Short mmCIF file of C-alpha atoms in Angstrom, two decimals:
data_model
loop_
_atom_site.label_atom_id
_atom_site.label_comp_id
_atom_site.label_asym_id
_atom_site.label_seq_id
_atom_site.Cartn_x
_atom_site.Cartn_y
_atom_site.Cartn_z
CA UNK G 964 17.51 -0.49 -24.75
CA UNK G 965 15.19 -1.80 -22.04
CA UNK G 966 12.18 -3.91 -22.96
CA UNK G 967 9.91 -0.97 -22.04
CA UNK G 968 11.96 1.38 -24.21
CA UNK G 969 11.87 -1.12 -27.05
CA UNK G 970 8.10 -1.46 -26.86
CA UNK G 971 7.63 2.31 -26.92
CA UNK G 972 10.12 2.67 -29.78
CA UNK G 973 8.04 0.32 -31.89
CA UNK G 974 5.26 2.91 -31.97
CA UNK G 975 7.32 5.86 -33.19
CA UNK G 976 7.14 5.07 -36.91
CA UNK G 977 3.49 3.92 -36.92
CA UNK G 978 2.55 7.06 -34.98
CA UNK G 979 4.49 9.21 -37.42
CA UNK G 980 2.55 7.66 -40.29
CA UNK G 981 -0.77 8.18 -38.51
CA UNK G 982 -0.12 11.84 -37.68
CA UNK G 983 1.21 12.63 -41.16
CA UNK G 984 -2.11 11.55 -42.63
CA UNK G 985 -4.42 13.47 -40.30
CA UNK G 986 -6.41 16.33 -41.76
CA UNK G 987 -5.33 18.63 -38.92
CA UNK G 988 -1.63 17.70 -38.93
CA UNK G 989 -0.61 21.38 -39.21
CA UNK G 990 -2.26 22.05 -35.85
CA UNK G 991 -0.59 19.25 -33.89
CA UNK G 992 1.67 20.11 -30.98
CA UNK G 993 3.64 17.15 -29.70
CA UNK G 994 3.27 13.53 -28.68
CA UNK G 995 4.16 11.83 -25.40
CA UNK G 996 4.65 8.09 -24.98
CA UNK G 997 4.25 6.52 -21.55
CA UNK G 998 4.42 2.91 -20.41
CA UNK G 999 1.97 2.06 -17.63
CA UNK G 1000 0.53 -1.04 -15.99
CA UNK G 1001 -2.25 -0.67 -18.55
CA UNK G 1002 0.20 -0.81 -21.45
CA UNK G 1003 1.37 1.85 -23.88
CA UNK G 1004 -0.15 5.31 -23.41
CA UNK G 1005 -0.11 8.08 -26.04
CA UNK G 1006 -0.92 11.72 -25.33
CA UNK G 1007 -1.42 13.90 -28.42
CA UNK G 1008 -1.46 17.65 -27.87
CA UNK G 1009 -3.11 19.76 -30.55
CA UNK G 1010 -3.89 23.46 -30.98
CA UNK G 1011 -7.30 23.10 -32.68
CA UNK G 1012 -10.13 20.62 -32.30
CA UNK G 1013 -9.63 17.35 -34.10
CA UNK G 1014 -12.02 16.67 -36.97
CA UNK G 1015 -14.42 13.75 -36.76
CA UNK G 1016 -12.40 11.99 -39.46
CA UNK G 1017 -9.16 12.44 -37.49
CA UNK G 1018 -10.75 11.17 -34.29
CA UNK G 1019 -12.02 8.13 -36.16
CA UNK G 1020 -8.56 7.46 -37.62
CA UNK G 1021 -6.95 7.76 -34.19
CA UNK G 1022 -9.50 5.44 -32.58
CA UNK G 1023 -8.98 2.85 -35.30
CA UNK G 1024 -5.20 3.07 -34.87
CA UNK G 1025 -5.34 2.80 -31.08
CA UNK G 1026 -7.78 -0.08 -31.18
CA UNK G 1027 -5.72 -1.94 -33.76
CA UNK G 1028 -2.51 -1.50 -31.72
CA UNK G 1029 -4.25 -2.06 -28.35
CA UNK G 1030 -2.97 1.14 -26.80
CA UNK G 1031 -4.46 3.88 -24.61
CA UNK G 1032 -4.80 7.14 -26.56
CA UNK G 1033 -5.46 10.56 -25.00
CA UNK G 1034 -5.79 13.97 -26.64
CA UNK G 1035 -5.38 17.47 -25.23
CA UNK G 1036 -6.59 20.53 -27.14
CA UNK G 1037 -6.26 24.25 -26.68
CA UNK G 1038 -8.62 24.21 -23.67
CA UNK G 1039 -6.09 21.94 -21.89
CA UNK G 1040 -8.85 19.39 -21.27
CA UNK G 1041 -7.60 15.83 -21.59
CA UNK G 1042 -9.87 13.31 -23.32
CA UNK G 1043 -9.39 9.55 -23.36
CA UNK G 1044 -10.25 8.52 -26.92
CA UNK G 1045 -9.45 4.82 -26.55
CA UNK G 1046 -8.37 2.59 -23.68
CA UNK G 1047 -8.27 2.93 -19.91
CA UNK G 1048 -8.48 6.36 -18.33
CA UNK G 1049 -7.20 5.25 -14.92
CA UNK G 1050 -3.45 4.65 -15.13
CA UNK G 1051 -0.96 3.23 -12.62
CA UNK G 1052 2.70 2.23 -12.31
CA UNK G 1053 4.42 -0.13 -9.90
CA UNK G 1054 7.12 0.36 -7.26
CA UNK G 1055 8.84 -2.10 -4.94
CA UNK G 1056 8.27 -5.03 -7.29
CA UNK G 1057 4.54 -4.51 -7.33
CA UNK G 1058 4.06 -3.89 -3.61
CA UNK G 1059 3.00 -0.33 -4.39
CA UNK G 1060 0.68 0.82 -7.17
CA UNK G 1061 0.74 4.55 -7.88
CA UNK G 1062 -2.05 6.25 -9.79
CA UNK G 1063 -1.22 9.04 -12.23
CA UNK G 1064 -2.74 11.15 -14.98
CA UNK G 1065 -1.10 11.55 -18.39
CA UNK G 1066 -0.32 15.21 -17.63
CA UNK G 1067 1.31 14.49 -14.24
CA UNK G 1068 5.06 14.77 -13.75
CA UNK G 1069 6.66 11.32 -13.84
CA UNK G 1070 10.24 10.09 -13.90
CA UNK G 1071 10.94 9.23 -17.52
CA UNK G 1072 12.76 5.94 -16.91
CA UNK G 1073 10.75 3.39 -14.91
CA UNK G 1074 13.58 0.93 -14.18
CA UNK G 1075 16.03 3.64 -13.18
CA UNK G 1076 13.34 5.29 -11.06
CA UNK G 1077 12.93 2.09 -9.05
CA UNK G 1078 16.70 1.84 -8.53
CA UNK G 1079 16.82 5.51 -7.54
CA UNK G 1080 14.06 5.06 -4.95
CA UNK G 1081 15.76 1.96 -3.55
CA UNK G 1082 19.11 3.74 -3.25
CA UNK G 1083 17.60 6.83 -1.63
CA UNK G 1084 15.90 4.70 1.03
CA UNK G 1085 19.12 2.78 1.66
CA UNK G 1086 21.14 5.96 2.05
CA UNK G 1087 18.64 7.37 4.54
CA UNK G 1088 19.08 4.21 6.64
CA UNK G 1089 15.41 4.26 7.54
CA UNK G 1090 14.29 2.84 10.88
CA UNK G 1091 10.89 2.14 12.38
CA UNK G 1092 10.93 5.18 14.69
CA UNK G 1093 11.96 7.75 12.04
CA UNK G 1094 9.89 10.82 11.19
CA UNK G 1095 10.74 11.83 7.62
CA UNK G 1096 10.09 14.95 5.55
CA UNK G 1097 9.84 14.59 1.76
CA UNK G 1098 10.02 17.96 -0.02
CA UNK G 1099 8.87 18.30 -3.65
CA UNK G 1100 7.13 14.96 -3.15
CA UNK G 1101 4.99 14.92 -6.32
CA UNK G 1102 2.51 12.04 -6.31
CA UNK G 1103 4.40 10.14 -3.60
CA UNK G 1104 7.14 8.43 -5.62
CA UNK G 1105 9.56 8.48 -2.65
CA UNK G 1106 7.08 9.25 0.14
CA UNK G 1107 5.03 6.08 0.02
CA UNK G 1108 7.97 3.62 -0.17
CA UNK G 1109 9.45 5.45 2.85
CA UNK G 1110 6.14 5.28 4.71
CA UNK G 1111 6.32 1.49 4.66
CA UNK G 1112 9.51 1.62 6.73
CA UNK G 1113 9.10 4.50 9.20
CA UNK G 1114 6.76 5.81 11.91
CA UNK G 1115 5.61 8.88 10.01
CA UNK G 1116 6.34 10.69 6.77
CA UNK G 1117 5.20 14.10 5.56
CA UNK G 1118 5.22 14.96 1.87
CA UNK G 1119 5.14 18.57 0.68
CA UNK G 1120 4.50 19.67 -2.89
CA UNK G 1121 3.80 22.99 -4.61
CA UNK G 1122 1.07 21.76 -6.96
CA UNK G 1123 -2.25 21.00 -5.26
CA UNK G 1124 -3.24 18.50 -7.96
CA UNK G 1125 -0.18 16.40 -7.15
CA UNK G 1126 -0.88 16.65 -3.42
CA UNK G 1127 -4.36 15.27 -4.07
CA UNK G 1128 -2.85 12.50 -6.18
CA UNK G 1129 -0.38 11.58 -3.42
CA UNK G 1130 -3.18 11.41 -0.85
CA UNK G 1131 -5.18 9.18 -3.18
CA UNK G 1132 -2.15 6.92 -3.71
CA UNK G 1133 -1.71 6.57 0.06
CA UNK G 1134 -5.34 5.43 0.34
CA UNK G 1135 -4.93 3.16 -2.68
CA UNK G 1136 -2.09 1.34 -0.92
CA UNK G 1137 -3.63 1.35 2.58
CA UNK G 1138 -0.88 3.60 3.96
CA UNK G 1139 -2.08 5.56 6.98
CA UNK G 1140 1.16 7.04 8.35
CA UNK G 1141 1.70 9.58 5.57
CA UNK G 1142 0.47 13.16 5.31
CA UNK G 1143 0.60 15.49 2.32
CA UNK G 1144 0.53 19.28 2.18
CA UNK G 1145 0.65 21.99 -0.46
CA UNK G 1146 3.23 24.74 0.02
CA UNK G 1147 5.25 27.11 -2.15
CA UNK G 1148 8.73 25.69 -1.66
CA UNK G 1149 10.32 28.54 -3.60
CA UNK G 1150 9.32 31.03 -0.88
CA UNK G 1151 11.05 31.54 2.44
CA UNK G 1152 7.97 30.88 4.57
CA UNK G 1153 8.39 27.27 5.59
CA UNK G 1154 8.43 28.07 9.31
CA UNK G 1155 4.80 29.19 8.99
CA UNK G 1156 3.58 25.87 7.59
CA UNK G 1157 1.44 23.59 9.81
CA UNK G 1158 3.87 20.69 9.45
CA UNK G 1159 7.04 22.70 10.17
CA UNK G 1160 7.13 22.21 13.98
CA UNK G 1161 7.50 18.44 13.66
CA UNK G 1162 10.84 16.93 14.66
CA UNK G 1163 12.00 15.43 11.39
CA UNK G 1164 15.13 13.35 11.90
CA UNK G 1165 15.60 12.55 8.19
CA UNK G 1166 14.81 14.59 5.08
CA UNK G 1167 14.62 13.84 1.37
CA UNK G 1168 14.19 16.45 -1.34
CA UNK G 1169 13.79 16.10 -5.11
CA UNK G 1170 13.35 19.60 -6.57
CA UNK G 1171 13.07 20.70 -10.18
CA UNK G 1172 16.04 22.22 -12.02
CA UNK G 1173 15.71 25.48 -10.10
CA UNK G 1174 16.85 23.65 -6.98
CA UNK G 1175 15.79 24.26 -3.39
CA UNK G 1176 17.79 27.26 -2.23
CA UNK G 1177 14.91 28.71 -0.19
CA UNK G 1178 14.49 25.42 1.69
CA UNK G 1179 18.06 24.83 2.77
CA UNK G 1180 18.16 27.02 5.89
CA UNK G 1181 14.94 25.40 7.13
CA UNK G 1182 16.32 21.92 6.42
CA UNK G 1183 19.57 22.61 8.26
CA UNK G 1184 17.72 24.15 11.22
CA UNK G 1185 15.84 20.88 11.70
CA UNK G 1186 19.21 19.17 12.27
CA UNK G 1187 18.27 15.86 10.64
CA UNK G 1188 20.85 13.10 10.88
CA UNK G 1189 20.49 12.24 7.17
CA UNK G 1190 19.63 14.39 4.16
CA UNK G 1191 19.25 12.89 0.67
CA UNK G 1192 19.15 15.46 -2.14
CA UNK G 1193 18.01 14.16 -5.55
CA UNK G 1194 18.81 16.63 -8.31
CA UNK G 1195 18.43 16.94 -12.08
CA UNK G 1196 20.79 19.94 -12.26
CA UNK G 1197 24.36 19.63 -10.90
CA UNK G 1198 24.72 23.43 -10.75
CA UNK G 1199 21.83 24.03 -8.38
CA UNK G 1200 22.82 20.94 -6.37
CA UNK G 1201 26.31 22.42 -5.88
CA UNK G 1202 24.85 25.80 -4.91
CA UNK G 1203 22.42 24.35 -2.37
CA UNK G 1204 24.98 21.90 -1.00
CA UNK G 1205 27.23 24.78 0.00
CA UNK G 1206 24.57 25.97 2.45
CA UNK G 1207 24.47 22.57 4.14
CA UNK G 1208 28.26 22.38 4.32
CA UNK G 1209 28.35 25.79 6.01
CA UNK G 1210 25.79 24.54 8.54
CA UNK G 1211 28.01 21.68 9.68
CA UNK G 1212 26.98 18.87 7.33
CA UNK G 1213 29.41 16.75 5.36
CA UNK G 1214 28.92 15.19 1.95
CA UNK G 1215 29.05 11.46 2.66
CA UNK G 1216 28.03 10.03 -0.72
CA UNK G 1217 27.49 11.34 -4.23
CA UNK G 1218 26.22 9.37 -7.20
CA UNK G 1219 25.16 9.96 -10.79
CA UNK G 1220 22.10 8.26 -12.27
CA UNK G 1221 21.73 7.83 -16.03
CA UNK G 1222 18.03 8.68 -16.03
CA UNK G 1223 18.19 10.30 -19.47
CA UNK G 1224 20.27 8.01 -21.76
CA UNK G 1225 21.71 9.56 -24.91
CA UNK G 1226 21.28 13.11 -23.58
CA UNK G 1227 23.59 15.49 -21.72
CA UNK G 1228 21.30 15.46 -18.66
CA UNK G 1229 22.01 13.41 -15.54
CA UNK G 1230 20.24 12.80 -12.26
CA UNK G 1231 22.38 13.18 -9.15
CA UNK G 1232 21.94 11.94 -5.60
CA UNK G 1233 23.83 13.31 -2.61
CA UNK G 1234 23.84 12.15 1.01
CA UNK G 1235 24.66 14.65 3.75
CA UNK G 1236 25.32 13.62 7.33
CA UNK G 1237 25.38 15.84 10.41
#
């Protein structure tokens, strides 16, 4: 187990004891543990408001263990009970600092995420004159490291909140050659998007389990020299890959990434060349 995993694991039993003794334990949903630059972060989801006594117990626990503790009730509003509300994580050995909220989508394994980003950038063989498209870009996990190596990069994401986060992260890291847009990437309307006319010569995509079937024809029509497809579902990766193969691309590299140890799930990365 990594040092980060070990540190998070240390809190499982103490957290279990804390939650078992709360007055509103029957109304608790689930707990998330995150490791950030600010230390251990806990998000407790609950279906009813916490009592004053439970809030006091949580604050005492978090203060004693020096952790950041957030709660989210039935209204979906997130409250920072103890610790720092502004959270970040590092990429490129600290060269990049990415801001995130506890409810944002993040890769679950920080060390593997860094290796995955590094490999994706290597496979794309990025050069200073490249114009790159990053589909399903989230908060800029791949986009911003790529921006440091190319002329221009465009990130596209379906969730406006994540687009806003990516733009903020670009400003946070003084990156001015990246642009971020919101678009429904599950709909066949990409040709109508304001960024679609650009001549992208390299493309990266990292969709959810549903894959990116509606994007593949658009991607192939752009005729990029390199396409890196990061996938958390081998079935949808295989389905979408077939479209690229039929459009004249070849599968040059394929790798598996153990992002989710001790589970049946794997992360895959595929490189397609024209």
